[in-house]
PDB file of C-alpha atoms in Angstrom:
ATOM      1  CA  MET A   1       6.959  33.241  -1.317  1.00 77.00           C
ATOM      2  CA  VAL A   2       9.114  30.814   0.839  1.00 78.00           C
ATOM      3  CA  LEU A   3       7.723  31.855   3.998  1.00 81.00           C
ATOM      4  CA  SER A   4       4.109  31.421   2.340  1.00 78.00           C
ATOM      5  CA  ALA A   5       5.289  27.790   0.843  1.00 74.00           C
ATOM      6  CA  LEU A   6       6.642  26.555   4.105  1.00 77.00           C
ATOM      7  CA  ALA A   7       3.282  27.964   6.089  1.00 80.00           C
ATOM      8  CA  VAL A   8       1.328  25.684   3.799  1.00 76.00           C
ATOM      9  CA  ALA A   9       3.162  22.679   4.262  1.00 73.00           C
ATOM     10  CA  VAL A  10       2.885  22.148   7.370  1.00 77.00           C
ATOM     11  CA  LEU A  11      -0.656  22.868   7.081  1.00 78.00           C
ATOM     12  CA  VAL A  12      -0.977  19.624   4.741  1.00 72.00           C
ATOM     13  CA  PHE A  13       1.491  17.855   6.783  1.00 71.00           C
ATOM     14  CA  PHE A  14      -1.595  18.049   9.808  1.00 70.00           C
ATOM     15  CA  LEU A  15      -4.753  18.461   7.413  1.00 71.00           C
ATOM     16  CA  VAL A  16      -3.665  15.133   6.287  1.00 72.00           C
ATOM     17  CA  PRO A  17      -4.850  12.123   8.295  1.00 75.00           C
ATOM     18  CA  ALA A  18      -1.563   9.576   9.177  1.00 80.00           C
ATOM     19  CA  SER A  19      -2.104   6.096   8.552  1.00 85.00           C
ATOM     20  CA  TYR A  20      -1.960   2.749  10.546  1.00 91.00           C
ATOM     21  CA  VAL A  21       0.084  -0.411   9.123  1.00 93.00           C
ATOM     22  CA  SER A  22      -0.789  -3.383  10.917  1.00 94.00           C
ATOM     23  CA  SER A  23       0.496  -7.278   9.490  1.00 94.00           C
ATOM     24  CA  ALA A  24       0.343 -10.974  10.273  1.00 94.00           C
ATOM     25  CA  SER A  25       2.426 -14.102   8.788  1.00 94.00           C
ATOM     26  CA  MET A  26       0.478 -17.386   8.358  1.00 94.00           C
ATOM     27  CA  VAL A  27       2.219 -19.938   7.135  1.00 93.00           C
ATOM     28  CA  LEU A  28      -0.382 -23.638   6.377  1.00 94.00           C
ATOM     29  CA  THR A  29       2.093 -27.133   7.400  1.00 92.00           C
ATOM     30  CA  THR A  30       0.142 -30.451   7.196  1.00 90.00           C
ATOM     31  CA  PRO A  31      -1.432 -32.753  10.729  1.00 89.00           C
ATOM     32  CA  THR A  32       2.015 -35.380  11.753  1.00 83.00           C
ATOM     33  CA  THR A  33       0.774 -38.279   9.907  1.00 80.00           C
ATOM     34  CA  GLY A  34       1.104 -36.572   6.778  1.00 79.00           C
ATOM     35  CA  GLY A  35      -1.985 -36.488   3.772  1.00 77.00           C
ATOM     36  CA  THR A  36      -2.921 -39.603   3.949  1.00 76.00           C
ATOM     37  CA  LEU A  37      -4.960 -42.030   5.982  1.00 73.00           C
ATOM     38  CA  PRO A  38      -3.984 -45.693   6.176  1.00 70.00           C
ATOM     39  CA  THR A  39      -5.658 -48.514   4.848  1.00 68.00           C
ATOM     40  CA  GLU A  40      -5.114 -50.942   7.490  1.00 64.00           C
ATOM     41  CA  SER A  41      -6.321 -49.075  11.212  1.00 66.00           C
ATOM     42  CA  THR A  42      -3.443 -51.731  12.652  1.00 66.00           C
ATOM     43  CA  ARG A  43      -0.195 -50.654  10.284  1.00 67.00           C
ATOM     44  CA  PRO A  44      -0.426 -46.728  10.851  1.00 67.00           C
ATOM     45  CA  LEU A  45       1.192 -44.140   9.169  1.00 71.00           C
ATOM     46  CA  GLY A  46       4.413 -42.816  10.910  1.00 73.00           C
ATOM     47  CA  LEU A  47       4.856 -39.123  12.707  1.00 79.00           C
ATOM     48  CA  THR A  48       7.012 -37.282  11.084  1.00 80.00           C
ATOM     49  CA  ASN A  49       7.360 -32.787  11.922  1.00 82.00           C
ATOM     50  CA  PRO A  50       5.296 -31.468   9.659  1.00 81.00           C
ATOM     51  CA  LEU A  51       8.195 -28.080   9.575  1.00 78.00           C
ATOM     52  CA  LEU A  52       9.247 -31.165   7.333  1.00 78.00           C
ATOM     53  CA  GLN A  53       6.370 -31.508   5.245  1.00 81.00           C
ATOM     54  CA  PHE A  54       6.591 -28.747   3.105  1.00 83.00           C
ATOM     55  CA  SER A  55       5.666 -29.476  -0.426  1.00 84.00           C
ATOM     56  CA  ASP A  56       3.810 -27.806  -3.734  1.00 87.00           C
ATOM     57  CA  GLY A  57       1.147 -28.821  -2.607  1.00 89.00           C
ATOM     58  CA  LEU A  58       1.107 -26.551   0.728  1.00 91.00           C
ATOM     59  CA  ARG A  59       2.290 -23.965  -1.812  1.00 91.00           C
ATOM     60  CA  VAL A  60      -0.747 -24.451  -3.894  1.00 92.00           C
ATOM     61  CA  THR A  61      -3.398 -24.779  -1.135  1.00 93.00           C
ATOM     62  CA  ALA A  62      -2.017 -21.182   0.077  1.00 93.00           C
ATOM     63  CA  GLY A  63      -2.117 -19.744  -3.331  1.00 93.00           C
ATOM     64  CA  ILE A  64      -5.677 -20.837  -3.526  1.00 93.00           C
ATOM     65  CA  LEU A  65      -6.701 -19.066  -0.444  1.00 94.00           C
ATOM     66  CA  ILE A  66      -4.619 -15.560  -1.650  1.00 94.00           C
ATOM     67  CA  LEU A  67      -6.714 -15.410  -4.530  1.00 94.00           C
ATOM     68  CA  SER A  68      -9.918 -16.191  -3.147  1.00 93.00           C
ATOM     69  CA  LEU A  69      -9.415 -13.022  -0.163  1.00 93.00           C
ATOM     70  CA  ASN A  70      -9.278 -10.500  -2.962  1.00 93.00           C
ATOM     71  CA  THR A  71     -12.350 -10.312  -3.842  1.00 92.00           C
ATOM     72  CA  PRO A  72     -14.580  -7.198  -3.642  1.00 91.00           C
ATOM     73  CA  GLU A  73     -16.743  -9.846  -1.173  1.00 92.00           C
ATOM     74  CA  ILE A  74     -14.236 -10.610   0.480  1.00 92.00           C
ATOM     75  CA  ALA A  75     -13.939  -7.137   1.479  1.00 91.00           C
ATOM     76  CA  ALA A  76     -16.682  -5.798   2.824  1.00 91.00           C
ATOM     77  CA  GLU A  77     -16.842  -8.890   4.677  1.00 91.00           C
ATOM     78  CA  LEU A  78     -13.830  -8.089   6.431  1.00 91.00           C
ATOM     79  CA  GLY A  79     -15.010  -4.727   6.906  1.00 87.00           C
ATOM     80  CA  VAL A  80     -13.903  -2.474   4.018  1.00 89.00           C
ATOM     81  CA  THR A  81     -15.919  -0.468   2.487  1.00 82.00           C
ATOM     82  CA  ASP A  82     -13.946   3.213   1.401  1.00 81.00           C
ATOM     83  CA  GLY A  83     -11.443   4.202   0.933  1.00 81.00           C
ATOM     84  CA  SER A  84     -10.109   5.127   4.066  1.00 85.00           C
ATOM     85  CA  THR A  85      -8.911   1.170   4.934  1.00 91.00           C
ATOM     86  CA  LYS A  86      -6.285  -1.185   2.119  1.00 93.00           C
ATOM     87  CA  VAL A  87      -6.684  -5.159   2.708  1.00 94.00           C
ATOM     88  CA  THR A  88      -3.228  -6.683   0.733  1.00 93.00           C
ATOM     89  CA  VAL A  89      -3.485 -10.628   0.592  1.00 94.00           C
ATOM     90  CA  ASN A  90      -0.082 -11.910  -0.609  1.00 92.00           C
ATOM     91  CA  ASP A  91       2.653 -15.178  -0.080  1.00 90.00           C
ATOM     92  CA  GLY A  92       4.756 -12.475   1.376  1.00 88.00           C
ATOM     93  CA  ARG A  93       6.045 -10.247  -1.931  1.00 87.00           C
ATOM     94  CA  THR A  94       5.605  -7.092  -0.651  1.00 87.00           C
ATOM     95  CA  ASN A  95       6.850  -7.805   3.226  1.00 85.00           C
ATOM     96  CA  PRO A  96      11.097  -7.483   3.272  1.00 82.00           C
ATOM     97  CA  ASN A  97      11.443 -10.215   6.073  1.00 79.00           C
ATOM     98  CA  LEU A  98       9.556 -13.207   3.547  1.00 79.00           C
ATOM     99  CA  LEU A  99      11.281 -11.469  -0.026  1.00 73.00           C
ATOM    100  CA  GLY A 100      14.285 -13.891   0.769  1.00 70.00           C
ATOM    101  CA  ILE A 101      12.149 -17.273   1.424  1.00 74.00           C
ATOM    102  CA  SER A 102       7.850 -16.211   0.375  1.00 64.00           C
ATOM    103  CA  THR A 103       8.791 -18.500  -3.378  1.00 69.00           C
ATOM    104  CA  ASN A 104      10.182 -21.787  -0.561  1.00 72.00           C
ATOM    105  CA  GLY A 105       7.277 -22.058   1.396  1.00 79.00           C
ATOM    106  CA  PRO A 106       3.833 -21.926   1.798  1.00 91.00           C
ATOM    107  CA  PHE A 107       2.707 -18.206   2.992  1.00 92.00           C
ATOM    108  CA  VAL A 108       0.137 -16.289   3.126  1.00 94.00           C
ATOM    109  CA  TYR A 109       0.749 -13.107   4.663  1.00 95.00           C
ATOM    110  CA  VAL A 110      -1.721 -10.056   5.620  1.00 95.00           C
ATOM    111  CA  GLU A 111      -1.586  -6.651   5.771  1.00 95.00           C
ATOM    112  CA  VAL A 112      -4.686  -3.593   6.527  1.00 95.00           C
ATOM    113  CA  GLU A 113      -3.304   0.389   6.411  1.00 92.00           C
ATOM    114  CA  SER A 114      -5.841   2.311   7.120  1.00 92.00           C
ATOM    115  CA  THR A 115      -6.714   5.914   9.097  1.00 88.00           C
ATOM    116  CA  SER A 116      -7.439   3.678  12.272  1.00 90.00           C
ATOM    117  CA  ALA A 117      -5.289   2.139  14.711  1.00 91.00           C
ATOM    118  CA  THR A 118      -8.459  -0.067  15.703  1.00 92.00           C
ATOM    119  CA  THR A 119      -9.526  -0.677  12.254  1.00 93.00           C
ATOM    120  CA  ALA A 120      -6.591  -2.009  10.946  1.00 93.00           C
ATOM    121  CA  ARG A 121      -6.035  -4.367  14.043  1.00 94.00           C
ATOM    122  CA  ASP A 122      -9.766  -5.410  13.301  1.00 94.00           C
ATOM    123  CA  VAL A 123      -9.452  -6.010   9.859  1.00 95.00           C
ATOM    124  CA  VAL A 124      -5.608  -7.741  10.112  1.00 95.00           C
ATOM    125  CA  ALA A 125      -7.546 -10.460  12.738  1.00 95.00           C
ATOM    126  CA  LYS A 126     -10.620 -10.492  10.808  1.00 95.00           C
ATOM    127  CA  ALA A 127      -8.435 -10.718   7.808  1.00 95.00           C
ATOM    128  CA  LYS A 128      -6.698 -14.480   9.432  1.00 95.00           C
ATOM    129  CA  GLU A 129      -9.929 -16.087  10.470  1.00 95.00           C
ATOM    130  CA  ARG A 130     -11.224 -15.353   6.895  1.00 95.00           C
ATOM    131  CA  VAL A 131      -8.419 -17.873   6.573  1.00 95.00           C
ATOM    132  CA  ARG A 132      -8.541 -21.083   8.273  1.00 95.00           C
ATOM    133  CA  LYS A 133     -12.500 -20.499   7.431  1.00 95.00           C
ATOM    134  CA  GLU A 134     -11.783 -20.782   3.871  1.00 95.00           C
ATOM    135  CA  LEU A 135      -9.518 -23.309   4.208  1.00 95.00           C
ATOM    136  CA  ALA A 136     -11.507 -25.415   6.426  1.00 95.00           C
ATOM    137  CA  THR A 137     -14.504 -24.930   3.904  1.00 94.00           C
ATOM    138  CA  ARG A 138     -13.189 -26.168   1.010  1.00 93.00           C
ATOM    139  CA  GLN A 139     -10.823 -29.364   2.401  1.00 93.00           C
ATOM    140  CA  ASP A 140     -15.006 -29.928   3.346  1.00 94.00           C
ATOM    141  CA  GLU A 141     -15.889 -29.426  -0.050  1.00 93.00           C
ATOM    142  CA  LEU A 142     -13.343 -32.001  -0.816  1.00 91.00           C
ATOM    143  CA  ARG A 143     -14.314 -33.815   1.616  1.00 91.00           C
ATOM    144  CA  ALA A 144     -10.731 -34.620   2.383  1.00 90.00           C
ATOM    145  CA  PRO A 145     -10.755 -36.654   5.968  1.00 89.00           C
ATOM    146  CA  ARG A 146     -10.683 -34.809   8.640  1.00 88.00           C
ATOM    147  CA  SER A 147      -6.821 -36.124   9.596  1.00 86.00           C
ATOM    148  CA  THR A 148      -5.430 -34.781   7.317  1.00 88.00           C
ATOM    149  CA  PHE A 149      -6.418 -31.255   7.239  1.00 92.00           C
ATOM    150  CA  ILE A 150      -4.365 -28.842   6.423  1.00 93.00           C
ATOM    151  CA  SER A 151      -3.310 -26.017   9.239  1.00 93.00           C
ATOM    152  CA  VAL A 152      -2.405 -22.881   8.863  1.00 94.00           C
ATOM    153  CA  VAL A 153       0.475 -21.205  11.802  1.00 93.00           C
ATOM    154  CA  ASP A 154       1.342 -17.830  12.589  1.00 93.00           C
ATOM    155  CA  VAL A 155       4.939 -17.415  11.301  1.00 91.00           C
ATOM    156  CA  VAL A 156       4.321 -13.380  13.446  1.00 90.00           C
ATOM    157  CA  PRO A 157       1.275 -13.032  14.471  1.00 91.00           C
ATOM    158  CA  SER A 158      -0.950  -9.353  14.257  1.00 91.00           C
ATOM    159  CA  THR A 159       1.420  -6.535  14.502  1.00 92.00           C
ATOM    160  CA  THR A 160       0.844  -3.460  16.921  1.00 91.00           C
ATOM    161  CA  PRO A 161      -0.545  -0.392  14.607  1.00 91.00           C
ATOM    162  CA  GLU A 162       2.523   1.069  13.633  1.00 88.00           C
ATOM    163  CA  ALA A 163       1.302   5.177  12.529  1.00 83.00           C
ATOM    164  CA  LYS A 164       2.915   5.553   8.521  1.00 77.00           C
ATOM    165  CA  LEU A 165       4.192   9.153   7.155  1.00 73.00           C
ATOM    166  CA  SER A 166       4.874   8.985   4.234  1.00 70.00           C
ATOM    167  CA  ALA A 167       2.018   9.905   2.823  1.00 70.00           C
ATOM    168  CA  LYS A 168       2.096  13.205   4.927  1.00 70.00           C
ATOM    169  CA  VAL A 169       5.549  14.183   4.014  1.00 78.00           C
ATOM    170  CA  THR A 170       5.005  13.858   0.515  1.00 80.00           C
ATOM    171  CA  ALA A 171       1.975  15.837   0.762  1.00 76.00           C
ATOM    172  CA  ALA A 172       3.510  18.394   2.360  1.00 77.00           C
ATOM    173  CA  GLY A 173       6.182  18.105  -0.197  1.00 82.00           C
ATOM    174  CA  GLY A 174       4.036  18.152  -3.110  1.00 83.00           C
ATOM    175  CA  ALA A 175       1.899  21.266  -1.199  1.00 81.00           C
ATOM    176  CA  LEU A 176       5.586  23.208  -0.914  1.00 80.00           C
ATOM    177  CA  VAL A 177       6.367  22.890  -4.460  1.00 85.00           C
ATOM    178  CA  LEU A 178       3.608  23.886  -6.142  1.00 86.00           C
ATOM    179  CA  VAL A 179       3.187  27.169  -4.013  1.00 82.00           C
ATOM    180  CA  LEU A 180       6.457  27.718  -4.844  1.00 83.00           C
ATOM    181  CA  VAL A 181       6.099  27.082  -8.765  1.00 86.00           C
ATOM    182  CA  ILE A 182       2.489  28.873  -9.052  1.00 85.00           C
ATOM    183  CA  GLY A 183       5.038  31.552  -7.316  1.00 81.00           C
ATOM    184  CA  VAL A 184       7.649  32.119  -8.937  1.00 83.00           C
ATOM    185  CA  ALA A 185       4.867  32.084 -11.871  1.00 85.00           C
ATOM    186  CA  ILE A 186       2.899  35.430 -10.408  1.00 83.00           C
ATOM    187  CA  ALA A 187       5.603  36.655  -9.775  1.00 81.00           C
ATOM    188  CA  TYR A 188       7.335  36.731 -13.003  1.00 81.00           C
ATOM    189  CA  GLY A 189       3.945  37.630 -14.422  1.00 82.00           C
ATOM    190  CA  LEU A 190       3.815  40.779 -12.858  1.00 82.00           C
ATOM    191  CA  ILE A 191       7.275  41.663 -13.376  1.00 84.00           C
ATOM    192  CA  GLN A 192       5.847  41.315 -17.526  1.00 80.00           C
ATOM    193  CA  VAL A 193       3.019  43.080 -17.394  1.00 81.00           C
ATOM    194  CA  ARG A 194       4.921  46.196 -15.574  1.00 80.00           C
ATOM    195  CA  GLY A 195       7.307  45.992 -18.396  1.00 72.00           C
ATOM    196  CA  SER A 196       5.072  46.040 -21.038  1.00 70.00           C
ATOM    197  CA  GLY A 197       3.635  48.929 -19.129  1.00 59.00           C
ATOM    198  CA  ARG A 198       6.438  51.763 -19.942  1.00 57.00           C
ATOM    199  CA  PRO A 199       6.476  53.451 -23.129  1.00 54.00           C
ATOM    200  CA  ALA A 200       8.883  52.156 -25.746  1.00 51.00           C
ATOM    201  CA  ASP A 201      11.621  54.586 -27.066  1.00 52.00           C
ATOM    202  CA  ARG A 202       9.637  55.385 -30.678  1.00 51.00           C
ATOM    203  CA  PRO A 203      12.450  55.778 -33.020  1.00 53.00           C
ATOM    204  CA  LYS A 204      12.419  60.573 -34.096  1.00 51.00           C
ATOM    205  CA  ARG A 205      11.499  60.574 -37.868  1.00 55.00           C
ATOM    206  CA  ALA A 206      13.595  63.134 -39.740  1.00 53.00           C
ATOM    207  CA  GLY A 207      11.451  65.857 -39.661  1.00 54.00           C
ATOM    208  CA  GLU A 208      11.557  65.735 -35.925  1.00 52.00           C
ATOM    209  CA  VAL A 209      14.886  65.644 -36.183  1.00 49.00           C
ATOM    210  CA  ARG A 210      15.550  68.615 -38.048  1.00 51.00           C
ATOM    211  CA  GLU A 211      13.685  70.837 -35.961  1.00 50.00           C
ATOM    212  CA  THR A 212      15.159  69.391 -32.834  1.00 50.00           C
ATOM    213  CA  GLU A 213      18.681  71.009 -33.977  1.00 51.00           C
ATOM    214  CA  THR A 214      16.940  73.941 -35.834  1.00 51.00           C
ATOM    215  CA  VAL A 215      15.675  74.624 -32.341  1.00 48.00           C
ATOM    216  CA  ASN A 216      18.689  74.089 -30.530  1.00 52.00           C
ATOM    217  CA  GLN A 217      20.887  76.190 -33.147  1.00 51.00           C
TER     218      GLN A 217
END
């Protein structure tokens, strides 16, 4: 029974397809001149470091982008049409490397898990391009001056898809436990059936006892 359970577990491990994960981290930044235009061309605004201009406005913009990308329509546009591929877009809360700082900066984190390494890589690239397109479109719709446009900068570029074996291990472990439980249940049932098939010791009646004693005498 144990050998059978191990054989089934190994078979399930190789039959369950591996999943591949690719991700990318981006941050929103303002231009060096900030988010406003000078009212007088002779007195231009001073230049500042974009990495020192993180504000609640950028975090709100990042939140808008995240919400807009978490829709079935966008998923279909990215090529996610079945359950073999999963796209996650958030502020980095699911990334251990960004978890401690995701609330302090306007991050956009994209993660794709797929049964195909090529699909995972391609969908991440499409999602990053869609983030930039969505940001530019919304700023155009609001008629923001081009010189004040927010930009998207890669913090961590698209990673090489890595195999994720947790699903395979979980499936194999579940198959092992299931076969063991079924085997124990079958063995217990056979023992009960064999036990019930044996003739039970019937108590002797008084007449039978006396007849036996007379024969013995």
